[in-house]
Amino acid sequence: MAWYSETTTVKKNSKKELWVKCKKCQSHIYNTEWQENHNVCPNCNYHDSITSYERINLIFDENTFVELFDNISPADSLNFVDLKGSYKDKYEANIKKTGISESVVTGHGKINGIPAVIAVMDFRFLGGSLGSGTGEKILQAANYAYDNNLPYIVFSASGGARMQEGALSLMQMAKTCAGVARLNKKNIPYISVLTNPTTGGVSASYAMVGDLNIAEPGALIAFAGRRVIEQTIGEKLPDDFQTAEYLLEHGFIDSIVNRKDMKAYLSNILSFYSNKSN
Amino acid sequence: MGLEFENTDVLIEEQKMTDKQKSNKKELTAWEIVSISRHPKRPVLQDYLSLIVDNFVELHGDRYFSDDKAMIGGFAEIGDQKVMLIGHNKGKNTNEHIARNFGMAKPDGYRKALRLMKLAERFKIPIVTIIDTPGAFPGLEAEERGQAEAIAKNLTEMASLEVPVICVVIGEGGSGGALGIGVGDKVLMLSNAIYSVISPEGCASILWRDAAFAPDAAEAMNITAKALLKHGVIDEIIEEPEEGAHSDYKAIAESVKKAIVKNIKPLKKLSVEELIQHRFEKFSGMGKFSINQSATSR
């Protein structure tokens, strides 16, 4: 769990750079074209990560998004210090770098006119790791959906639980699932969208228990890391192992949906839930 | 069940530990506690079965794929309580370790556990889970059959089980593999058990770039019973004999039995609504974060 690498560099997609090199097919794409395509490679359909707010703009109708619980940020309750310094310094630097206060942005808005509550994880913030603040926001948003009888959609992008919070981060798995359990009891729709990557403690909690589990093409979705498994079994794993396509084949995903089609797909699903025809 | 394990290195190591404990009564370090929690002679679930459980009726299989021997369960009597007992079983010698996959369950194990929990719920039988695993099994077939989904499903279902759930961490509480049967109304922990989001070695190899820093990682992650009680992750510590649970099987088994019985009784008096509401509030309150730049403790 939480085996995201600290060295993960955020792709420098600054406006100064004219070209973006696709991580998968290595082709060079005009930056403007890349951005217009929402960080999806027009050549090979590789879905690169996007920020929470970019995602929200893609999903919600214009000017309908209202952010909730943005006053929540991490706390260094264990005074955790590793080789590279303190957890506190690390998350403060991440807040500065990303402009968001936790690894998830939560709120409500309308998707083609249908109201919904949403939580969108942001991989830039400590590898999208699940800390206490993350779990709190995901639970609070679930509770908001519960109280207001609104469908709940979570976009996951995470390396797993946040080691720097020890077992407190582990407990966020139980905490968020408790929120999902309440939605289930009240028959409130819960849709989980798994994006690259959704691994470790996030895949083993709220991300995998949607009424519907949807994934973006090529997303890495895994419990244990590839290297750990290869060490355990002593052999190489197939290339497509732990991809969205692999999970679809094995029955854990309802559908793989391209980023550009996601909004229409979600509103279409939600229209079935709110069906009031005779 | 006799102790067959004879390993001179272990015995020497144990003697050193004992001497150390005797010579200074200072608190053990997190890393020393890790080694006690993994002690080859540490009592495992099957020891507790033979010492404090009467009338164990083991039930097998997840009804989907297999019977996972790393996770066992069945009807059991503990003191005057009839319960559904479920837990990781590491086994006691090399052959058993291998047969039981060192207590590392596959999705089949978590699904068996859930099947038994839902059965208990239907007939209003309290559930006791015994946690002792290095982690959920990280293998190809485990991923293929949905390790993540199996654990996630258990977390979700356990949150709203309509019967009391008591969890006891007796040895290693390894991450999601432990939590997968760990959502309880009361979570108890032996004084030299550990409960952690990742193994100290795993954490060290990522954040310190070297597994040799495991003792530092163990300290930093607050994985001991004492630290976890302080942070509200567990509810109660079951004190082990001074030299560790392995030094006196009967004594620790008796303490575990008492703690289980004591904790079940008041929970049985709660209504289903109260029980579920309390459990929801308990896990809702887990974790510490900041609000508006000012740290709050919950």
Coordinates of C-alpha atoms in Angstrom, one line a residue:
Chain A
M1 CA 0.0 0.0 0.0
A2 CA 1.0 3.6 -0.6
W3 CA 3.9 2.6 -2.8
Y4 CA 3.6 5.7 -4.9
S5 CA 7.1 7.0 -5.5
E6 CA 8.1 10.3 -4.0
T7 CA 10.1 11.0 -7.1
T8 CA 7.0 11.0 -9.3
T9 CA 7.4 14.3 -11.2
V10 CA 4.4 16.2 -12.2
K11 CA 4.5 16.5 -15.9
K12 CA 5.6 20.0 -16.8
N13 CA 2.7 21.0 -19.0
S14 CA 3.5 24.7 -18.7
K15 CA 2.3 26.9 -21.5
K16 CA 5.9 27.7 -22.4
E17 CA 6.5 24.3 -23.8
L18 CA 5.3 23.9 -27.3
W19 CA 5.3 20.1 -27.4
V20 CA 4.2 17.4 -25.1
K21 CA 5.7 13.9 -25.4
C22 CA 3.2 11.1 -24.8
K23 CA 4.4 8.8 -22.1
K24 CA 3.1 5.8 -23.9
C25 CA 3.6 6.1 -27.6
Q26 CA 6.4 8.7 -27.3
S27 CA 4.9 10.9 -30.1
H28 CA 5.2 14.6 -29.8
I29 CA 1.9 16.4 -29.7
Y30 CA 1.3 20.2 -29.8
N31 CA 0.7 21.4 -26.3
T32 CA -2.5 23.2 -27.3
E33 CA -3.8 20.1 -29.0
W34 CA -2.9 18.0 -26.0
Q35 CA -4.7 20.4 -23.6
E36 CA -7.7 20.7 -25.9
N37 CA -7.9 16.9 -25.8
H38 CA -7.8 17.0 -21.9
N39 CA -4.4 15.4 -21.6
V40 CA -5.4 12.4 -23.8
C41 CA -3.0 11.5 -26.5
P42 CA -4.7 12.0 -29.9
N43 CA -2.4 9.3 -31.3
C44 CA -2.7 6.4 -28.9
N45 CA -5.5 7.4 -26.6
Y46 CA -3.2 7.3 -23.5
H47 CA -5.1 9.0 -20.7
D48 CA -2.6 11.1 -18.8
S49 CA -3.6 12.5 -15.4
I50 CA -5.5 15.8 -15.1
T51 CA -6.1 18.0 -12.1
S52 CA -9.2 17.9 -10.0
Y53 CA -10.5 21.2 -11.3
E54 CA -9.9 20.3 -14.9
R55 CA -11.9 17.1 -14.3
I56 CA -14.6 19.0 -12.6
N57 CA -14.9 21.4 -15.5
L58 CA -15.2 18.4 -17.8
I59 CA -18.0 16.8 -15.9
F60 CA -20.1 19.5 -14.5
D61 CA -22.3 22.1 -16.4
E62 CA -20.8 25.5 -16.5
N63 CA -21.0 27.5 -13.3
T64 CA -22.8 24.8 -11.4
F65 CA -20.0 23.4 -9.2
V66 CA -20.0 24.4 -5.6
E67 CA -17.0 23.3 -3.6
L68 CA -17.6 21.8 -0.2
F69 CA -15.3 21.0 2.7
D70 CA -12.3 22.8 1.2
N71 CA -11.3 24.0 4.7
I72 CA -9.9 20.5 5.4
S73 CA -6.2 19.9 5.1
P74 CA -3.7 17.3 6.5
A75 CA -2.3 17.3 10.0
D76 CA 1.0 15.7 11.1
S77 CA -0.5 13.9 14.1
L78 CA 2.4 11.5 14.4
N79 CA 5.2 14.1 13.9
F80 CA 6.4 11.9 11.1
V81 CA 10.0 12.4 9.9
D82 CA 11.7 10.2 7.3
L83 CA 15.0 10.5 5.5
K84 CA 13.8 13.5 3.4
G85 CA 12.3 15.5 6.3
S86 CA 9.0 15.9 8.0
Y87 CA 5.6 15.0 6.7
K88 CA 4.4 18.5 7.6
D89 CA 7.0 20.2 5.3
K90 CA 6.0 17.8 2.6
Y91 CA 2.3 18.5 2.7
E92 CA 2.8 22.2 3.1
A93 CA 5.0 22.2 0.0
N94 CA 2.2 20.2 -1.8
I95 CA -0.4 22.7 -0.8
K96 CA 1.7 25.5 -2.2
K97 CA 2.5 23.5 -5.4
T98 CA -1.0 22.4 -6.2
G99 CA -3.2 25.2 -4.7
I100 CA -5.4 22.5 -3.2
S101 CA -5.4 21.6 0.5
E102 CA -5.8 17.8 0.3
S103 CA -5.6 15.0 -2.3
V104 CA -9.3 15.3 -3.1
V105 CA -11.7 18.1 -4.1
T106 CA -15.3 17.7 -3.1
G107 CA -18.5 19.5 -4.0
H108 CA -21.8 19.3 -5.8
G109 CA -23.1 20.5 -9.2
K110 CA -25.1 19.5 -12.2
I111 CA -24.2 17.0 -14.9
N112 CA -26.3 17.8 -18.0
G113 CA -28.8 19.2 -15.6
I114 CA -28.8 16.3 -13.1
P115 CA -27.6 17.2 -9.6
A116 CA -24.8 15.1 -8.1
V117 CA -22.2 15.2 -5.4
I118 CA -18.6 14.5 -6.5
A119 CA -15.2 13.8 -5.0
V120 CA -12.3 14.1 -7.4
M121 CA -8.8 12.9 -6.3
D122 CA -5.8 14.7 -7.5
F123 CA -2.6 12.7 -8.1
R124 CA -0.4 15.7 -7.8
F125 CA -1.1 16.0 -4.1
L126 CA 1.2 13.5 -2.4
G127 CA 0.5 10.9 -5.1
G128 CA -3.2 11.1 -4.4
S129 CA -2.6 9.3 -1.2
L130 CA -5.4 8.6 1.2
G131 CA -4.8 10.6 4.4
S132 CA -7.1 11.5 7.2
G133 CA -8.1 14.7 5.5
T134 CA -8.8 12.8 2.3
G135 CA -10.9 10.3 4.1
E136 CA -12.8 13.0 5.9
K137 CA -13.6 14.9 2.8
I138 CA -14.8 11.7 1.0
L139 CA -16.9 10.7 3.9
Q140 CA -18.3 14.3 4.4
A141 CA -19.2 14.4 0.7
A142 CA -20.9 11.0 1.0
N143 CA -22.8 12.3 4.0
Y144 CA -23.9 15.4 2.0
A145 CA -25.2 13.1 -0.7
Y146 CA -27.0 11.0 2.0
D147 CA -28.6 14.0 3.6
N148 CA -29.7 15.6 0.3
N149 CA -30.6 12.4 -1.5
L150 CA -28.2 13.1 -4.3
P151 CA -26.2 10.6 -6.3
Y152 CA -22.5 10.3 -5.3
I153 CA -19.6 10.0 -7.8
V154 CA -16.0 9.5 -6.8
F155 CA -13.1 9.8 -9.2
S156 CA -10.1 8.0 -7.8
A157 CA -6.4 8.6 -8.6
S158 CA -4.2 7.4 -5.8
G159 CA -1.1 5.4 -4.9
G160 CA -2.9 4.1 -1.8
A161 CA -3.0 4.9 1.9
R162 CA -0.6 7.6 3.2
M163 CA 2.2 6.0 5.2
Q164 CA 3.1 9.2 7.0
E165 CA -0.2 8.9 9.0
G166 CA 0.4 5.3 10.0
A167 CA -2.7 3.3 10.9
L168 CA -4.8 6.5 10.9
S169 CA -4.6 6.4 7.1
L170 CA -5.4 2.7 7.1
M171 CA -8.6 3.5 9.1
Q172 CA -9.7 5.9 6.4
M173 CA -10.5 2.8 4.3
A174 CA -13.0 1.7 6.9
K175 CA -14.3 5.2 7.4
T176 CA -15.0 5.9 3.7
C177 CA -16.6 2.5 3.3
A178 CA -18.8 3.2 6.2
G179 CA -20.1 6.2 4.3
V180 CA -20.7 4.0 1.2
A181 CA -22.6 1.5 3.4
R182 CA -25.0 4.2 4.5
L183 CA -25.6 5.3 0.9
N184 CA -26.3 1.6 0.0
K185 CA -28.9 1.3 2.8
K186 CA -30.7 4.4 1.6
N187 CA -30.5 3.4 -2.1
I188 CA -28.5 6.4 -3.1
P189 CA -26.6 5.8 -6.3
Y190 CA -22.8 5.5 -5.8
I191 CA -20.6 5.5 -8.9
S192 CA -16.9 4.9 -8.7
V193 CA -14.7 6.1 -11.5
L194 CA -11.2 4.6 -11.4
T195 CA -8.5 6.6 -13.2
N196 CA -4.8 6.0 -13.5
P197 CA -3.6 4.9 -11.0
T198 CA -6.0 3.5 -8.4
T199 CA -4.0 1.2 -6.2
G200 CA -3.4 -0.1 -2.7
G201 CA -5.7 1.1 0.0
V202 CA -7.9 3.1 -2.3
S203 CA -8.6 0.2 -4.6
A204 CA -9.3 -1.9 -1.5
S205 CA -11.9 0.5 -0.2
Y206 CA -14.3 3.0 -1.7
A207 CA -13.0 2.8 -5.3
M208 CA -14.0 -0.8 -5.7
V209 CA -17.4 -0.9 -4.2
G210 CA -19.4 1.4 -6.5
D211 CA -22.8 0.2 -7.6
L212 CA -21.0 0.8 -10.8
N213 CA -17.3 0.8 -11.3
I214 CA -16.2 2.7 -14.3
A215 CA -12.6 3.1 -15.5
E216 CA -10.7 5.3 -17.9
P217 CA -8.8 3.4 -20.7
G218 CA -5.5 1.9 -19.7
A219 CA -5.8 2.9 -16.0
L220 CA -3.6 0.9 -13.6
I221 CA -5.9 -0.6 -11.0
A222 CA -4.3 -2.8 -8.5
F223 CA -4.1 -4.0 -4.9
A224 CA -0.5 -5.1 -4.7
G225 CA 2.3 -3.6 -6.8
R226 CA 3.6 -5.4 -9.8
R227 CA 7.1 -5.7 -8.4
V228 CA 5.8 -7.2 -5.1
I229 CA 3.8 -9.8 -7.0
E230 CA 6.7 -10.7 -9.3
Q231 CA 8.9 -11.2 -6.3
T232 CA 6.2 -13.3 -4.6
I233 CA 5.6 -15.6 -7.5
G234 CA 9.0 -15.4 -9.1
E235 CA 7.9 -14.8 -12.6
K236 CA 7.1 -11.9 -14.9
L237 CA 3.5 -10.8 -15.2
P238 CA 1.7 -10.2 -18.5
D239 CA 1.8 -6.7 -19.8
D240 CA -1.9 -6.0 -19.5
F241 CA -2.0 -7.2 -15.9
Q242 CA -3.9 -4.8 -13.6
T243 CA -5.1 -2.5 -16.4
A244 CA -8.7 -1.3 -16.7
E245 CA -9.0 -3.7 -19.6
Y246 CA -7.8 -6.7 -17.5
L247 CA -10.2 -5.8 -14.8
L248 CA -13.1 -5.5 -17.2
E249 CA -12.2 -9.0 -18.6
H250 CA -12.2 -10.4 -15.0
G251 CA -15.5 -8.9 -14.0
F252 CA -14.6 -6.0 -11.7
I253 CA -15.4 -3.1 -14.0
D254 CA -18.7 -2.3 -15.6
S255 CA -17.3 -0.3 -18.4
I256 CA -14.3 1.6 -19.8
V257 CA -15.2 5.1 -20.8
N258 CA -13.0 7.6 -22.7
R259 CA -12.5 10.9 -20.9
K260 CA -14.3 12.9 -23.6
D261 CA -17.4 10.7 -23.2
M262 CA -17.5 10.5 -19.4
K263 CA -19.9 13.4 -18.8
A264 CA -22.5 12.0 -21.3
Y265 CA -22.0 8.5 -19.9
L266 CA -22.6 9.6 -16.3
S267 CA -25.6 11.7 -17.1
N268 CA -27.1 8.9 -19.1
I269 CA -26.6 6.4 -16.2
L270 CA -28.1 8.9 -13.7
S271 CA -31.1 9.4 -15.9
F272 CA -32.0 5.8 -15.3
Y273 CA -31.9 6.3 -11.5
S274 CA -34.2 9.4 -11.7
N275 CA -36.6 7.7 -14.1
K276 CA -40.0 8.9 -13.2
S277 CA -41.9 7.5 -16.3
N278 CA -44.8 5.2 -15.8
Chain B
M1 CA -1.0 -28.6 21.0
G2 CA 2.7 -29.0 21.9
L3 CA 5.5 -26.7 21.0
E4 CA 7.6 -28.4 18.4
F5 CA 9.6 -25.5 17.3
E6 CA 13.2 -25.7 18.3
N7 CA 15.6 -23.1 16.8
T8 CA 18.7 -22.2 18.7
D9 CA 19.0 -18.8 17.1
V10 CA 15.6 -18.0 18.1
L11 CA 16.1 -19.2 21.6
I12 CA 19.3 -17.2 22.0
E13 CA 17.6 -14.2 20.6
E14 CA 14.7 -14.8 23.0
Q15 CA 17.1 -15.2 25.9
K16 CA 18.7 -11.9 25.0
M17 CA 15.4 -10.2 25.0
T18 CA 14.4 -11.7 28.3
D19 CA 17.7 -10.6 29.9
K20 CA 17.1 -7.2 28.5
Q21 CA 13.6 -7.0 29.8
K22 CA 14.7 -8.2 33.2
S23 CA 17.8 -6.0 33.4
N24 CA 15.9 -2.8 32.6
K25 CA 12.2 -2.4 32.8
K26 CA 12.3 0.4 30.3
E27 CA 9.7 0.4 27.6
L28 CA 10.4 -1.7 24.6
T29 CA 11.1 0.0 21.4
A30 CA 8.6 -0.3 18.5
W31 CA 11.1 -2.6 16.7
E32 CA 11.5 -4.8 19.7
I33 CA 7.7 -5.2 19.8
V34 CA 7.7 -6.0 16.1
S35 CA 10.1 -8.9 16.8
I36 CA 7.9 -10.2 19.7
S37 CA 4.8 -9.9 17.5
R38 CA 6.6 -12.1 14.9
H39 CA 8.1 -14.5 17.5
P40 CA 8.1 -18.0 16.1
K41 CA 6.6 -19.3 19.3
R42 CA 4.0 -16.6 19.6
P43 CA 0.5 -18.2 20.1
V44 CA -1.6 -18.2 16.9
L45 CA -5.3 -18.6 16.4
Q46 CA -5.2 -22.4 16.7
D47 CA -3.6 -22.1 20.1
Y48 CA -6.5 -19.9 21.3
L49 CA -8.9 -22.4 19.7
S50 CA -7.5 -25.2 21.9
L51 CA -7.1 -23.1 25.0
I52 CA -10.2 -21.0 25.3
V53 CA -12.7 -22.2 22.7
D54 CA -15.2 -25.0 23.4
N55 CA -17.2 -26.7 20.7
F56 CA -15.6 -25.2 17.6
V57 CA -17.5 -26.1 14.5
E58 CA -15.3 -25.1 11.6
L59 CA -17.1 -24.1 8.4
H60 CA -15.3 -24.1 5.1
G61 CA -15.3 -22.4 1.8
D62 CA -16.4 -19.1 0.2
R63 CA -18.9 -20.8 -2.2
Y64 CA -17.2 -19.2 -5.2
F65 CA -13.8 -20.7 -5.6
S66 CA -12.0 -22.4 -2.7
D67 CA -11.5 -22.9 1.0
D68 CA -8.7 -20.5 2.0
K69 CA -6.8 -22.1 4.9
A70 CA -5.2 -18.8 5.8
M71 CA -8.6 -17.6 7.1
I72 CA -10.7 -20.0 9.2
G73 CA -14.0 -19.6 10.8
G74 CA -16.9 -21.3 12.4
F75 CA -19.3 -21.5 15.3
A76 CA -17.6 -21.3 18.7
E77 CA -18.2 -21.1 22.4
I78 CA -16.0 -18.7 24.3
G79 CA -16.9 -18.8 28.0
D80 CA -20.6 -18.4 28.2
Q81 CA -20.8 -16.8 24.8
K82 CA -21.8 -18.5 21.5
V83 CA -20.2 -16.7 18.7
M84 CA -19.1 -16.8 15.1
L85 CA -15.3 -16.9 15.3
I86 CA -13.3 -15.9 12.2
G87 CA -9.6 -15.2 11.9
H88 CA -6.3 -15.5 10.2
N89 CA -4.4 -18.7 11.0
K90 CA -0.6 -18.7 10.4
G91 CA 0.0 -22.3 11.5
K92 CA 2.6 -23.5 13.9
N93 CA 5.4 -25.1 12.0
T94 CA 6.9 -24.9 8.5
N95 CA 4.5 -27.3 6.9
E96 CA 1.5 -25.6 8.4
H97 CA 2.9 -22.1 7.6
I98 CA 3.1 -23.2 3.9
A99 CA -0.4 -24.9 4.0
R100 CA -1.9 -21.8 5.5
N101 CA 0.1 -19.3 3.4
F102 CA 1.6 -17.7 6.5
G103 CA -1.8 -16.3 7.3
M104 CA -1.9 -14.3 4.1
A105 CA -5.5 -14.7 2.9
K106 CA -6.6 -14.5 -0.7
P107 CA -9.9 -13.0 -1.9
D108 CA -11.4 -16.5 -1.2
G109 CA -10.5 -16.0 2.5
Y110 CA -12.1 -12.6 2.8
R111 CA -15.2 -13.9 1.0
K112 CA -15.5 -16.9 3.3
A113 CA -15.2 -14.5 6.2
L114 CA -18.0 -12.4 4.8
R115 CA -20.2 -15.4 4.2
L116 CA -19.8 -16.4 7.8
M117 CA -20.4 -12.9 9.1
K118 CA -23.6 -12.6 7.1
L119 CA -24.7 -16.0 8.3
A120 CA -24.1 -14.9 11.9
E121 CA -26.0 -11.7 11.3
R122 CA -29.1 -13.6 10.1
F123 CA -29.2 -15.6 13.3
K124 CA -28.2 -12.8 15.7
I125 CA -24.9 -14.4 16.6
P126 CA -22.1 -12.0 17.8
I127 CA -18.9 -12.1 15.7
V128 CA -15.4 -12.3 17.0
T129 CA -12.5 -11.8 14.6
I130 CA -8.9 -12.7 15.3
I131 CA -6.4 -10.7 13.4
D132 CA -2.9 -12.1 12.7
T133 CA -1.5 -11.6 9.2
P134 CA 1.5 -10.0 7.6
G135 CA -1.0 -8.7 4.9
A136 CA -3.4 -9.9 2.3
F137 CA -1.6 -12.2 -0.2
P138 CA 0.1 -10.3 -3.0
G139 CA 0.0 -12.9 -5.8
L140 CA -1.3 -13.2 -9.3
E141 CA -4.4 -15.2 -8.6
A142 CA -5.3 -12.9 -5.7
E143 CA -5.3 -9.9 -8.0
E144 CA -7.1 -11.9 -10.7
R145 CA -9.9 -12.8 -8.4
G146 CA -10.2 -9.3 -6.9
Q147 CA -8.2 -9.0 -3.7
A148 CA -9.1 -5.3 -3.6
E149 CA -12.8 -5.9 -4.2
A150 CA -13.0 -8.6 -1.6
I151 CA -11.4 -6.4 1.1
A152 CA -13.4 -3.3 0.1
K153 CA -16.6 -5.3 0.2
N154 CA -15.9 -6.6 3.7
L155 CA -15.2 -3.0 4.9
T156 CA -18.5 -1.9 3.5
E157 CA -20.5 -4.8 4.7
M158 CA -19.0 -4.9 8.2
A159 CA -19.9 -1.2 8.7
S160 CA -23.5 -2.2 8.8
L161 CA -23.6 -5.7 10.3
E162 CA -26.5 -6.0 12.7
V163 CA -24.7 -8.0 15.4
P164 CA -21.9 -7.1 17.7
V165 CA -18.4 -7.4 16.2
I166 CA -15.3 -7.8 18.4
C167 CA -11.9 -7.8 16.8
V168 CA -8.7 -8.9 18.5
V169 CA -5.3 -8.2 17.0
I170 CA -3.2 -11.0 18.5
G171 CA 0.0 -10.7 16.5
E172 CA 0.6 -8.9 13.2
G173 CA -2.1 -6.5 12.0
G174 CA -0.9 -6.2 8.4
S175 CA -2.6 -3.4 6.6
G176 CA -5.7 -4.0 4.4
G177 CA -5.3 -7.7 5.0
A178 CA -6.0 -7.1 8.7
L179 CA -8.6 -4.4 8.3
G180 CA -10.5 -6.7 6.0
I181 CA -11.9 -8.5 9.1
G182 CA -11.2 -5.5 11.4
V183 CA -14.2 -3.3 11.4
G184 CA -15.6 -3.9 14.8
D185 CA -17.5 -2.3 17.6
K186 CA -14.6 -2.9 19.8
V187 CA -11.0 -3.5 18.6
L188 CA -8.8 -5.1 21.2
M189 CA -5.0 -5.6 20.8
L190 CA -2.4 -7.6 22.7
S191 CA 0.3 -5.4 24.2
N192 CA 3.0 -6.7 21.9
A193 CA 0.9 -6.9 18.8
I194 CA 1.4 -4.5 15.9
Y195 CA -1.1 -2.9 13.6
S196 CA 0.1 -0.9 10.6
V197 CA -0.7 0.6 7.2
I198 CA 2.4 -1.1 5.7
S199 CA 5.1 -3.3 7.1
P200 CA 8.0 -1.4 8.6
E201 CA 10.3 -3.0 6.0
G202 CA 8.0 -1.8 3.2
C203 CA 7.7 1.7 4.6
A204 CA 11.5 1.9 5.1
S205 CA 12.2 0.7 1.6
I206 CA 10.0 3.5 0.1
L207 CA 10.6 6.5 2.4
W208 CA 14.1 5.6 3.5
R209 CA 15.1 3.8 0.3
D210 CA 16.4 1.0 2.4
A211 CA 14.5 -1.8 4.2
A212 CA 17.3 -1.7 6.8
F213 CA 15.7 1.4 8.3
A214 CA 12.7 -0.7 9.3
P215 CA 13.2 0.1 13.0
D216 CA 13.0 3.8 12.2
A217 CA 9.9 3.3 10.2
A218 CA 8.3 1.2 12.9
E219 CA 8.9 4.0 15.4
A220 CA 7.6 6.7 13.1
M221 CA 4.4 4.9 12.0
N222 CA 3.1 4.4 15.6
I223 CA 2.3 0.7 15.2
T224 CA 2.3 -0.4 18.8
A225 CA -0.8 -1.0 20.9
K226 CA 0.0 1.8 23.2
A227 CA 0.4 4.4 20.4
L228 CA -2.8 3.1 18.7
L229 CA -4.8 3.4 21.8
K230 CA -3.7 7.0 22.2
H231 CA -4.7 7.7 18.6
G232 CA -8.1 6.1 19.0
V233 CA -7.5 3.3 16.5
I234 CA -8.1 0.6 19.1
D235 CA -10.2 0.5 22.2
E236 CA -8.4 -1.7 24.7
I237 CA -5.0 -3.3 25.3
I238 CA -4.8 -6.9 26.5
E239 CA -1.7 -7.1 28.6
E240 CA 0.7 -9.9 27.8
P241 CA 2.9 -11.7 30.4
E242 CA 6.0 -9.7 31.0
E243 CA 8.2 -11.7 28.6
G244 CA 5.6 -11.8 25.8
A245 CA 2.6 -13.9 25.0
H246 CA 4.8 -16.9 24.0
S247 CA 6.1 -17.2 27.6
D248 CA 2.8 -18.2 29.0
Y249 CA 0.1 -19.5 26.6
K250 CA -2.5 -20.2 29.3
A251 CA -2.2 -16.8 30.9
I252 CA -2.6 -14.8 27.7
A253 CA -5.4 -17.1 26.4
E254 CA -7.3 -16.5 29.6
S255 CA -6.8 -12.7 29.3
V256 CA -8.1 -12.8 25.7
K257 CA -11.1 -14.9 26.7
K258 CA -12.0 -12.5 29.5
A259 CA -11.6 -9.5 27.3
I260 CA -13.8 -10.9 24.6
V261 CA -16.6 -12.0 27.0
K262 CA -16.5 -8.7 28.9
N263 CA -16.8 -6.7 25.7
I264 CA -19.5 -8.7 24.0
K265 CA -22.0 -8.5 26.9
P266 CA -22.8 -4.7 26.9
L267 CA -22.9 -4.7 23.0
K268 CA -25.7 -7.3 23.1
K269 CA -27.9 -5.0 25.0
L270 CA -27.8 -2.3 22.3
S271 CA -30.5 -2.1 19.7
V272 CA -29.5 -2.8 16.1
E273 CA -29.9 0.9 15.3
E274 CA -27.7 1.9 18.2
L275 CA -25.1 -0.7 17.3
I276 CA -24.8 0.4 13.7
Q277 CA -24.9 4.1 14.6
H278 CA -22.1 3.7 17.2
R279 CA -20.0 1.8 14.8
F280 CA -20.5 4.4 12.1
E281 CA -19.6 7.2 14.5
K282 CA -16.6 5.3 15.8
F283 CA -15.0 4.9 12.3
S284 CA -16.2 8.3 11.1
G285 CA -14.2 9.8 13.9
M286 CA -10.9 8.1 12.9
G287 CA -8.0 10.2 11.8
K288 CA -6.6 13.6 12.4
F289 CA -6.7 16.6 10.0
S290 CA -6.6 20.4 10.1
I291 CA -9.6 22.6 9.6
N292 CA -8.9 26.2 8.5
Q293 CA -5.2 25.9 9.2
S294 CA -5.8 25.1 12.9
A295 CA -5.2 21.5 13.9
T296 CA -8.1 19.7 15.5
S297 CA -8.0 16.4 17.2
R298 CA -11.0 14.2 16.9

